[in-house]
């Protein structure tokens, strides 16, 4: 696997000097739960980054940018520097939410030009079940220097998505569960449905019954109906759970993959944008 590491891989490298471990646990609807869990216990040496306070910008009043807008690149680079992430750091992110929050940090670091970043498979609970060490110690933060080189090509904005509707140069991939995609339920956003022409690939389909990411061959089979010669634009509700799909597509060898970071919650903030219901 290119971007996913095992618990044993991390355990063997736990105290290597260039390694920065980041706890990304976060529970939607319980904004303080992730930090509280981190303060109670975490992988030794881990620092904490919060989805909404650190890995997202404040929500705009008009809803543009979605429920988890991308953080300002300069502000995020400064935050990474303060917690000890530099351009020479190896970063391993973990969460307890199936890799969704850790994948958000993985994607953001790559967006800032940092390739040496990985997601720990299975997450914190699996680490604990294995009997691997945890503690509540707060790491002494030694600032580093992180210089961002923003990779704008990784990102798609709403106007690009709108302009490509009806064309064949892009394929939209909706990462939400099938009921939300079809518009049968919508627990979080003001409108139900999906972006017209989008194909549904629920992000949890990238994992097996034990919550482990499937291997490259199985992921390639999972995404077999998606074209490799066209640009894939991946979205979800707010740009978070789309990122494990982006990661899995990369593992499966897809090269033309971009993220619509604002996702569905951004799309419906523009009243003129069309909405589709049911299966495509």
PDB file of C-alpha atoms in Angstrom:
ATOM      1  CA  UNK A   1       0.000   0.000   0.000  1.00  0.00           C
ATOM      2  CA  UNK A   2       1.313   3.452  -0.898  1.00  0.00           C
ATOM      3  CA  UNK A   3      -0.513   5.626   1.610  1.00  0.00           C
ATOM      4  CA  UNK A   4      -1.800   3.219   4.272  1.00  0.00           C
ATOM      5  CA  UNK A   5       0.331   1.730   7.044  1.00  0.00           C
ATOM      6  CA  UNK A   6      -0.436  -1.000   9.538  1.00  0.00           C
ATOM      7  CA  UNK A   7      -0.483  -0.707  13.313  1.00  0.00           C
ATOM      8  CA  UNK A   8       2.622  -2.891  13.531  1.00  0.00           C
ATOM      9  CA  UNK A   9       4.439  -0.642  11.036  1.00  0.00           C
ATOM     10  CA  UNK A  10       3.750   2.361  13.259  1.00  0.00           C
ATOM     11  CA  UNK A  11       4.619   0.505  16.467  1.00  0.00           C
ATOM     12  CA  UNK A  12       8.047  -0.389  15.051  1.00  0.00           C
ATOM     13  CA  UNK A  13       8.756   3.298  14.265  1.00  0.00           C
ATOM     14  CA  UNK A  14       7.029   4.928  17.207  1.00  0.00           C
ATOM     15  CA  UNK A  15      10.035   6.887  18.479  1.00  0.00           C
ATOM     16  CA  UNK A  16      11.847   7.734  15.242  1.00  0.00           C
ATOM     17  CA  UNK A  17      12.815  11.387  15.285  1.00  0.00           C
ATOM     18  CA  UNK A  18      11.348  12.439  11.933  1.00  0.00           C
ATOM     19  CA  UNK A  19       7.948  10.853  12.610  1.00  0.00           C
ATOM     20  CA  UNK A  20       4.966  12.987  13.627  1.00  0.00           C
ATOM     21  CA  UNK A  21       1.845  11.084  14.694  1.00  0.00           C
ATOM     22  CA  UNK A  22      -1.412  13.009  14.480  1.00  0.00           C
ATOM     23  CA  UNK A  23      -4.591  12.009  16.295  1.00  0.00           C
ATOM     24  CA  UNK A  24      -7.558  13.162  14.173  1.00  0.00           C
ATOM     25  CA  UNK A  25     -10.434  11.617  16.113  1.00  0.00           C
ATOM     26  CA  UNK A  26     -13.645  13.591  15.693  1.00  0.00           C
ATOM     27  CA  UNK A  27     -17.319  12.731  16.133  1.00  0.00           C
ATOM     28  CA  UNK A  28     -19.801  14.552  13.914  1.00  0.00           C
ATOM     29  CA  UNK A  29     -22.356  16.335  16.089  1.00  0.00           C
ATOM     30  CA  UNK A  30     -20.137  16.053  19.174  1.00  0.00           C
ATOM     31  CA  UNK A  31     -17.438  18.641  18.452  1.00  0.00           C
ATOM     32  CA  UNK A  32     -15.565  18.216  21.730  1.00  0.00           C
ATOM     33  CA  UNK A  33     -15.579  14.409  21.826  1.00  0.00           C
ATOM     34  CA  UNK A  34     -12.427  13.904  19.752  1.00  0.00           C
ATOM     35  CA  UNK A  35     -10.207  16.165  21.813  1.00  0.00           C
ATOM     36  CA  UNK A  36     -11.629  14.710  25.038  1.00  0.00           C
ATOM     37  CA  UNK A  37     -10.795  11.206  23.826  1.00  0.00           C
ATOM     38  CA  UNK A  38      -7.278  12.339  22.896  1.00  0.00           C
ATOM     39  CA  UNK A  39      -6.708  13.906  26.323  1.00  0.00           C
ATOM     40  CA  UNK A  40      -7.882  10.716  28.008  1.00  0.00           C
ATOM     41  CA  UNK A  41      -5.450   8.514  26.059  1.00  0.00           C
ATOM     42  CA  UNK A  42      -3.689   8.396  22.697  1.00  0.00           C
ATOM     43  CA  UNK A  43      -0.833   6.738  20.860  1.00  0.00           C
ATOM     44  CA  UNK A  44       2.405   7.816  22.596  1.00  0.00           C
ATOM     45  CA  UNK A  45       3.830  11.033  21.164  1.00  0.00           C
ATOM     46  CA  UNK A  46       0.719  11.883  19.130  1.00  0.00           C
ATOM     47  CA  UNK A  47      -0.413  15.470  18.690  1.00  0.00           C
ATOM     48  CA  UNK A  48      -4.039  16.408  18.077  1.00  0.00           C
ATOM     49  CA  UNK A  49      -5.665  18.208  15.164  1.00  0.00           C
ATOM     50  CA  UNK A  50      -9.379  18.941  15.237  1.00  0.00           C
ATOM     51  CA  UNK A  51     -11.501  18.592  12.087  1.00  0.00           C
ATOM     52  CA  UNK A  52     -13.443  21.811  12.621  1.00  0.00           C
ATOM     53  CA  UNK A  53     -10.927  23.982  14.481  1.00  0.00           C
ATOM     54  CA  UNK A  54      -7.755  22.982  12.620  1.00  0.00           C
ATOM     55  CA  UNK A  55      -8.600  21.167   9.389  1.00  0.00           C
ATOM     56  CA  UNK A  56     -11.496  23.387   8.260  1.00  0.00           C
ATOM     57  CA  UNK A  57     -12.212  27.086   7.932  1.00  0.00           C
ATOM     58  CA  UNK A  58     -15.250  28.696   9.596  1.00  0.00           C
ATOM     59  CA  UNK A  59     -18.525  28.086   7.761  1.00  0.00           C
ATOM     60  CA  UNK A  60     -19.631  30.985   5.558  1.00  0.00           C
ATOM     61  CA  UNK A  61     -23.057  32.547   6.321  1.00  0.00           C
ATOM     62  CA  UNK A  62     -24.265  31.849   2.773  1.00  0.00           C
ATOM     63  CA  UNK A  63     -23.126  28.232   2.933  1.00  0.00           C
ATOM     64  CA  UNK A  64     -20.672  28.637   0.062  1.00  0.00           C
ATOM     65  CA  UNK A  65     -17.674  26.388   0.654  1.00  0.00           C
ATOM     66  CA  UNK A  66     -19.839  23.801   2.394  1.00  0.00           C
ATOM     67  CA  UNK A  67     -20.048  22.613   5.988  1.00  0.00           C
ATOM     68  CA  UNK A  68     -16.286  22.051   6.258  1.00  0.00           C
ATOM     69  CA  UNK A  69     -14.595  24.653   4.038  1.00  0.00           C
ATOM     70  CA  UNK A  70     -10.926  24.125   3.319  1.00  0.00           C
ATOM     71  CA  UNK A  71      -8.657  25.969   5.755  1.00  0.00           C
ATOM     72  CA  UNK A  72      -6.538  28.813   4.479  1.00  0.00           C
ATOM     73  CA  UNK A  73      -3.306  27.269   3.176  1.00  0.00           C
ATOM     74  CA  UNK A  74      -1.016  29.745   4.952  1.00  0.00           C
ATOM     75  CA  UNK A  75      -2.859  29.362   8.256  1.00  0.00           C
ATOM     76  CA  UNK A  76      -2.761  25.578   8.021  1.00  0.00           C
ATOM     77  CA  UNK A  77       0.947  25.600   7.172  1.00  0.00           C
ATOM     78  CA  UNK A  78       1.574  27.781  10.227  1.00  0.00           C
ATOM     79  CA  UNK A  79      -0.471  25.433  12.416  1.00  0.00           C
ATOM     80  CA  UNK A  80       1.442  22.422  11.115  1.00  0.00           C
ATOM     81  CA  UNK A  81       4.732  24.181  11.836  1.00  0.00           C
ATOM     82  CA  UNK A  82       3.659  24.912  15.417  1.00  0.00           C
ATOM     83  CA  UNK A  83       2.960  21.249  16.175  1.00  0.00           C
ATOM     84  CA  UNK A  84       6.303  20.137  14.769  1.00  0.00           C
ATOM     85  CA  UNK A  85       5.492  19.141  11.190  1.00  0.00           C
ATOM     86  CA  UNK A  86       8.180  20.288   8.763  1.00  0.00           C
ATOM     87  CA  UNK A  87       8.878  19.556   5.135  1.00  0.00           C
ATOM     88  CA  UNK A  88      11.147  16.651   6.137  1.00  0.00           C
ATOM     89  CA  UNK A  89       8.640  15.052   8.528  1.00  0.00           C
ATOM     90  CA  UNK A  90       6.990  11.707   8.004  1.00  0.00           C
ATOM     91  CA  UNK A  91       3.387  12.098   9.128  1.00  0.00           C
ATOM     92  CA  UNK A  92       1.060   9.290  10.189  1.00  0.00           C
ATOM     93  CA  UNK A  93      -2.576  10.216  10.855  1.00  0.00           C
ATOM     94  CA  UNK A  94      -5.142   8.089  12.659  1.00  0.00           C
ATOM     95  CA  UNK A  95      -8.704   8.399  13.885  1.00  0.00           C
ATOM     96  CA  UNK A  96     -11.500   6.136  15.120  1.00  0.00           C
ATOM     97  CA  UNK A  97     -13.927   6.969  12.313  1.00  0.00           C
ATOM     98  CA  UNK A  98     -12.875   4.506   9.636  1.00  0.00           C
ATOM     99  CA  UNK A  99     -10.070   6.713   8.385  1.00  0.00           C
ATOM    100  CA  UNK A 100     -12.305   9.594   7.278  1.00  0.00           C
ATOM    101  CA  UNK A 101     -10.742  12.270   9.487  1.00  0.00           C
ATOM    102  CA  UNK A 102      -7.208  10.946   9.039  1.00  0.00           C
ATOM    103  CA  UNK A 103      -7.743  10.951   5.269  1.00  0.00           C
ATOM    104  CA  UNK A 104      -8.777  14.598   5.455  1.00  0.00           C
ATOM    105  CA  UNK A 105      -5.361  15.441   6.940  1.00  0.00           C
ATOM    106  CA  UNK A 106      -3.679  13.121   4.406  1.00  0.00           C
ATOM    107  CA  UNK A 107      -5.361  14.992   1.564  1.00  0.00           C
ATOM    108  CA  UNK A 108      -4.650  18.447   3.023  1.00  0.00           C
ATOM    109  CA  UNK A 109      -0.954  17.709   3.472  1.00  0.00           C
ATOM    110  CA  UNK A 110      -0.683  16.478  -0.100  1.00  0.00           C
ATOM    111  CA  UNK A 111      -2.604  19.565  -1.230  1.00  0.00           C
ATOM    112  CA  UNK A 112       0.098  21.627   0.495  1.00  0.00           C
ATOM    113  CA  UNK A 113       2.771  19.678  -1.394  1.00  0.00           C
ATOM    114  CA  UNK A 114       3.765  17.218   1.348  1.00  0.00           C
ATOM    115  CA  UNK A 115       3.891  13.667  -0.003  1.00  0.00           C
ATOM    116  CA  UNK A 116       5.353  11.865   3.007  1.00  0.00           C
ATOM    117  CA  UNK A 117       2.056  11.316   4.803  1.00  0.00           C
ATOM    118  CA  UNK A 118       0.188   8.120   5.647  1.00  0.00           C
ATOM    119  CA  UNK A 119      -3.026   6.886   7.247  1.00  0.00           C
ATOM    120  CA  UNK A 120      -2.882   4.173   9.913  1.00  0.00           C
ATOM    121  CA  UNK A 121      -5.253   1.362   9.002  1.00  0.00           C
ATOM    122  CA  UNK A 122      -8.165   0.397  11.278  1.00  0.00           C
ATOM    123  CA  UNK A 123      -7.701   3.259  13.746  1.00  0.00           C
ATOM    124  CA  UNK A 124      -7.274   3.826  17.449  1.00  0.00           C
ATOM    125  CA  UNK A 125      -9.659   1.188  18.829  1.00  0.00           C
ATOM    126  CA  UNK A 126      -7.854  -1.537  16.889  1.00  0.00           C
ATOM    127  CA  UNK A 127      -4.548  -0.244  18.278  1.00  0.00           C
ATOM    128  CA  UNK A 128      -5.926  -0.559  21.814  1.00  0.00           C
ATOM    129  CA  UNK A 129      -7.410  -4.019  21.165  1.00  0.00           C
ATOM    130  CA  UNK A 130      -3.995  -5.187  20.020  1.00  0.00           C
ATOM    131  CA  UNK A 131      -2.594  -4.174  23.418  1.00  0.00           C
ATOM    132  CA  UNK A 132      -0.283  -1.584  21.932  1.00  0.00           C
ATOM    133  CA  UNK A 133       0.851   1.286  24.201  1.00  0.00           C
ATOM    134  CA  UNK A 134      -1.212   4.388  24.911  1.00  0.00           C
ATOM    135  CA  UNK A 135      -0.817   7.232  27.366  1.00  0.00           C
ATOM    136  CA  UNK A 136      -2.229  10.653  28.205  1.00  0.00           C
ATOM    137  CA  UNK A 137       1.086  12.517  28.086  1.00  0.00           C
ATOM    138  CA  UNK A 138       1.107  15.822  26.221  1.00  0.00           C
ATOM    139  CA  UNK A 139       4.025  15.980  23.830  1.00  0.00           C
ATOM    140  CA  UNK A 140       6.352  18.957  24.204  1.00  0.00           C
ATOM    141  CA  UNK A 141       5.885  20.726  20.889  1.00  0.00           C
ATOM    142  CA  UNK A 142       9.056  21.811  19.137  1.00  0.00           C
ATOM    143  CA  UNK A 143       8.086  24.031  16.196  1.00  0.00           C
ATOM    144  CA  UNK A 144       9.362  23.153  12.773  1.00  0.00           C
ATOM    145  CA  UNK A 145       9.338  24.940   9.420  1.00  0.00           C
ATOM    146  CA  UNK A 146       6.630  23.922   6.963  1.00  0.00           C
ATOM    147  CA  UNK A 147       6.711  25.624   3.579  1.00  0.00           C
ATOM    148  CA  UNK A 148       3.550  24.951   1.571  1.00  0.00           C
ATOM    149  CA  UNK A 149       3.537  24.459  -2.189  1.00  0.00           C
ATOM    150  CA  UNK A 150      -0.173  24.419  -2.941  1.00  0.00           C
ATOM    151  CA  UNK A 151      -1.261  21.857  -5.531  1.00  0.00           C
ATOM    152  CA  UNK A 152      -4.248  23.663  -7.019  1.00  0.00           C
ATOM    153  CA  UNK A 153      -4.787  20.913  -9.596  1.00  0.00           C
ATOM    154  CA  UNK A 154      -5.992  18.555  -6.838  1.00  0.00           C
ATOM    155  CA  UNK A 155      -9.050  20.727  -6.254  1.00  0.00           C
ATOM    156  CA  UNK A 156     -12.253  21.395  -8.197  1.00  0.00           C
ATOM    157  CA  UNK A 157     -14.614  24.297  -7.523  1.00  0.00           C
ATOM    158  CA  UNK A 158     -18.380  24.442  -8.028  1.00  0.00           C
ATOM    159  CA  UNK A 159     -18.161  26.426 -11.265  1.00  0.00           C
ATOM    160  CA  UNK A 160     -15.953  23.755 -12.852  1.00  0.00           C
ATOM    161  CA  UNK A 161     -18.400  21.053 -11.820  1.00  0.00           C
ATOM    162  CA  UNK A 162     -21.305  23.094 -13.192  1.00  0.00           C
ATOM    163  CA  UNK A 163     -19.565  23.708 -16.509  1.00  0.00           C
ATOM    164  CA  UNK A 164     -18.776  20.029 -16.972  1.00  0.00           C
ATOM    165  CA  UNK A 165     -22.375  18.775 -16.497  1.00  0.00           C
ATOM    166  CA  UNK A 166     -23.514  17.053 -19.649  1.00  0.00           C
ATOM    167  CA  UNK A 167     -19.941  16.659 -20.880  1.00  0.00           C
ATOM    168  CA  UNK A 168     -17.845  13.528 -20.954  1.00  0.00           C
ATOM    169  CA  UNK A 169     -14.462  14.834 -19.806  1.00  0.00           C
ATOM    170  CA  UNK A 170     -15.219  14.268 -16.111  1.00  0.00           C
ATOM    171  CA  UNK A 171     -16.979  11.642 -14.035  1.00  0.00           C
ATOM    172  CA  UNK A 172     -18.489  12.689 -10.705  1.00  0.00           C
ATOM    173  CA  UNK A 173     -18.187  10.237  -7.812  1.00  0.00           C
ATOM    174  CA  UNK A 174     -20.568  10.663  -4.851  1.00  0.00           C
ATOM    175  CA  UNK A 175     -19.059   9.154  -1.678  1.00  0.00           C
ATOM    176  CA  UNK A 176     -22.183   9.223   0.510  1.00  0.00           C
ATOM    177  CA  UNK A 177     -24.310   6.203   1.349  1.00  0.00           C
ATOM    178  CA  UNK A 178     -26.868   5.093  -1.223  1.00  0.00           C
ATOM    179  CA  UNK A 179     -29.931   6.478   0.586  1.00  0.00           C
ATOM    180  CA  UNK A 180     -28.472   9.972   0.741  1.00  0.00           C
ATOM    181  CA  UNK A 181     -27.276   9.732  -2.848  1.00  0.00           C
ATOM    182  CA  UNK A 182     -30.789   8.785  -4.017  1.00  0.00           C
ATOM    183  CA  UNK A 183     -32.293  11.593  -1.931  1.00  0.00           C
ATOM    184  CA  UNK A 184     -34.377   9.271   0.258  1.00  0.00           C
ATOM    185  CA  UNK A 185     -32.927  10.734   3.472  1.00  0.00           C
ATOM    186  CA  UNK A 186     -30.841  13.797   4.252  1.00  0.00           C
ATOM    187  CA  UNK A 187     -29.822  14.133   7.910  1.00  0.00           C
ATOM    188  CA  UNK A 188     -27.320  16.970   7.496  1.00  0.00           C
ATOM    189  CA  UNK A 189     -27.998  19.225   4.522  1.00  0.00           C
ATOM    190  CA  UNK A 190     -30.912  21.442   3.474  1.00  0.00           C
ATOM    191  CA  UNK A 191     -31.634  19.617   0.231  1.00  0.00           C
ATOM    192  CA  UNK A 192     -31.640  15.924  -0.630  1.00  0.00           C
ATOM    193  CA  UNK A 193     -30.340  14.293  -3.785  1.00  0.00           C
ATOM    194  CA  UNK A 194     -27.094  14.349  -5.730  1.00  0.00           C
ATOM    195  CA  UNK A 195     -25.278  16.236  -8.466  1.00  0.00           C
ATOM    196  CA  UNK A 196     -26.704  15.155 -11.834  1.00  0.00           C
ATOM    197  CA  UNK A 197     -24.761  12.333 -13.553  1.00  0.00           C
ATOM    198  CA  UNK A 198     -22.788  11.440 -10.395  1.00  0.00           C
ATOM    199  CA  UNK A 199     -22.063   7.786  -9.722  1.00  0.00           C
ATOM    200  CA  UNK A 200     -22.435   6.460  -6.195  1.00  0.00           C
ATOM    201  CA  UNK A 201     -19.415   4.873  -4.491  1.00  0.00           C
ATOM    202  CA  UNK A 202     -20.029   4.824  -0.727  1.00  0.00           C
ATOM    203  CA  UNK A 203     -16.678   5.461   0.923  1.00  0.00           C
ATOM    204  CA  UNK A 204     -17.023   2.560   3.356  1.00  0.00           C
ATOM    205  CA  UNK A 205     -17.058   0.199   0.379  1.00  0.00           C
ATOM    206  CA  UNK A 206     -13.279   0.663   0.292  1.00  0.00           C
ATOM    207  CA  UNK A 207     -12.989  -1.371   3.503  1.00  0.00           C
ATOM    208  CA  UNK A 208     -13.637  -4.966   4.511  1.00  0.00           C
ATOM    209  CA  UNK A 209     -15.955  -6.194   7.274  1.00  0.00           C
ATOM    210  CA  UNK A 210     -13.211  -5.652   9.888  1.00  0.00           C
ATOM    211  CA  UNK A 211     -12.784  -2.008   8.882  1.00  0.00           C
ATOM    212  CA  UNK A 212      -9.466  -2.563   7.100  1.00  0.00           C
ATOM    213  CA  UNK A 213      -8.805  -0.898   3.781  1.00  0.00           C
ATOM    214  CA  UNK A 214      -8.974  -3.447   0.970  1.00  0.00           C
ATOM    215  CA  UNK A 215      -5.752  -4.212  -0.873  1.00  0.00           C
ATOM    216  CA  UNK A 216      -4.938  -2.582  -4.207  1.00  0.00           C
ATOM    217  CA  UNK A 217      -6.347  -5.451  -6.259  1.00  0.00           C
ATOM    218  CA  UNK A 218      -9.655  -5.480  -4.364  1.00  0.00           C
ATOM    219  CA  UNK A 219      -9.906  -1.693  -4.595  1.00  0.00           C
ATOM    220  CA  UNK A 220      -9.321  -1.857  -8.337  1.00  0.00           C
ATOM    221  CA  UNK A 221     -12.209  -4.341  -8.539  1.00  0.00           C
ATOM    222  CA  UNK A 222     -14.400  -2.078  -6.378  1.00  0.00           C
ATOM    223  CA  UNK A 223     -13.801   0.838  -8.752  1.00  0.00           C
ATOM    224  CA  UNK A 224     -13.759  -1.278 -11.932  1.00  0.00           C
ATOM    225  CA  UNK A 225     -16.728   0.564 -13.469  1.00  0.00           C
ATOM    226  CA  UNK A 226     -14.972   3.935 -13.260  1.00  0.00           C
ATOM    227  CA  UNK A 227     -12.878   5.042 -16.250  1.00  0.00           C
ATOM    228  CA  UNK A 228      -9.144   5.450 -15.811  1.00  0.00           C
ATOM    229  CA  UNK A 229      -8.744   7.721 -18.827  1.00  0.00           C
ATOM    230  CA  UNK A 230     -11.113  10.428 -17.561  1.00  0.00           C
ATOM    231  CA  UNK A 231     -10.877  12.853 -14.680  1.00  0.00           C
ATOM    232  CA  UNK A 232     -12.698  11.670 -11.568  1.00  0.00           C
ATOM    233  CA  UNK A 233     -14.172  14.374  -9.323  1.00  0.00           C
ATOM    234  CA  UNK A 234     -14.943  12.982  -5.879  1.00  0.00           C
ATOM    235  CA  UNK A 235     -17.376  14.600  -3.435  1.00  0.00           C
ATOM    236  CA  UNK A 236     -19.450  13.755  -0.360  1.00  0.00           C
ATOM    237  CA  UNK A 237     -21.534  15.897   1.986  1.00  0.00           C
ATOM    238  CA  UNK A 238     -18.864  18.331   3.123  1.00  0.00           C
ATOM    239  CA  UNK A 239     -15.548  17.176   1.651  1.00  0.00           C
ATOM    240  CA  UNK A 240     -14.452  14.936   4.524  1.00  0.00           C
ATOM    241  CA  UNK A 241     -15.629  11.395   3.745  1.00  0.00           C
ATOM    242  CA  UNK A 242     -14.741  11.933   0.080  1.00  0.00           C
ATOM    243  CA  UNK A 243     -11.060  11.853   1.048  1.00  0.00           C
ATOM    244  CA  UNK A 244     -10.877   8.124   1.948  1.00  0.00           C
ATOM    245  CA  UNK A 245     -12.309   7.490  -1.531  1.00  0.00           C
ATOM    246  CA  UNK A 246      -9.583   9.704  -3.024  1.00  0.00           C
ATOM    247  CA  UNK A 247      -6.995   7.758  -1.029  1.00  0.00           C
ATOM    248  CA  UNK A 248      -8.458   4.403  -2.095  1.00  0.00           C
ATOM    249  CA  UNK A 249      -8.596   5.445  -5.769  1.00  0.00           C
ATOM    250  CA  UNK A 250      -4.918   6.357  -5.551  1.00  0.00           C
ATOM    251  CA  UNK A 251      -4.157   2.960  -3.993  1.00  0.00           C
ATOM    252  CA  UNK A 252      -6.049   1.338  -6.871  1.00  0.00           C
ATOM    253  CA  UNK A 253      -3.834   3.116  -9.396  1.00  0.00           C
ATOM    254  CA  UNK A 254      -6.165   5.884 -10.580  1.00  0.00           C
ATOM    255  CA  UNK A 255      -4.158   8.990 -11.469  1.00  0.00           C
ATOM    256  CA  UNK A 256      -6.739  11.564 -12.595  1.00  0.00           C
ATOM    257  CA  UNK A 257      -8.527  12.147  -9.295  1.00  0.00           C
ATOM    258  CA  UNK A 258      -9.599  15.521  -7.922  1.00  0.00           C
ATOM    259  CA  UNK A 259     -11.646  16.584  -4.899  1.00  0.00           C
ATOM    260  CA  UNK A 260     -14.697  18.833  -4.919  1.00  0.00           C
ATOM    261  CA  UNK A 261     -13.970  20.026  -1.408  1.00  0.00           C
ATOM    262  CA  UNK A 262     -17.186  21.979  -0.857  1.00  0.00           C
ATOM    263  CA  UNK A 263     -19.137  18.920  -1.987  1.00  0.00           C
ATOM    264  CA  UNK A 264     -22.919  18.581  -1.737  1.00  0.00           C
ATOM    265  CA  UNK A 265     -23.314  21.205   0.997  1.00  0.00           C
ATOM    266  CA  UNK A 266     -21.548  23.749  -1.216  1.00  0.00           C
ATOM    267  CA  UNK A 267     -23.402  22.668  -4.372  1.00  0.00           C
ATOM    268  CA  UNK A 268     -26.851  23.277  -2.858  1.00  0.00           C
ATOM    269  CA  UNK A 269     -25.804  26.698  -1.509  1.00  0.00           C
ATOM    270  CA  UNK A 270     -26.244  27.938  -5.102  1.00  0.00           C
ATOM    271  CA  UNK A 271     -29.988  27.935  -5.811  1.00  0.00           C
ATOM    272  CA  UNK A 272     -29.456  27.679  -9.563  1.00  0.00           C
ATOM    273  CA  UNK A 273     -27.541  24.392  -9.354  1.00  0.00           C
ATOM    274  CA  UNK A 274     -29.528  21.368 -10.555  1.00  0.00           C
ATOM    275  CA  UNK A 275     -30.307  18.447  -8.243  1.00  0.00           C
ATOM    276  CA  UNK A 276     -30.992  14.831  -9.222  1.00  0.00           C
ATOM    277  CA  UNK A 277     -32.892  12.180  -7.279  1.00  0.00           C
ATOM    278  CA  UNK A 278     -32.963   8.386  -7.428  1.00  0.00           C
ATOM    279  CA  UNK A 279     -30.536   6.175  -9.315  1.00  0.00           C
ATOM    280  CA  UNK A 280     -28.583   7.371 -12.325  1.00  0.00           C
TER     281      UNK A 280
END
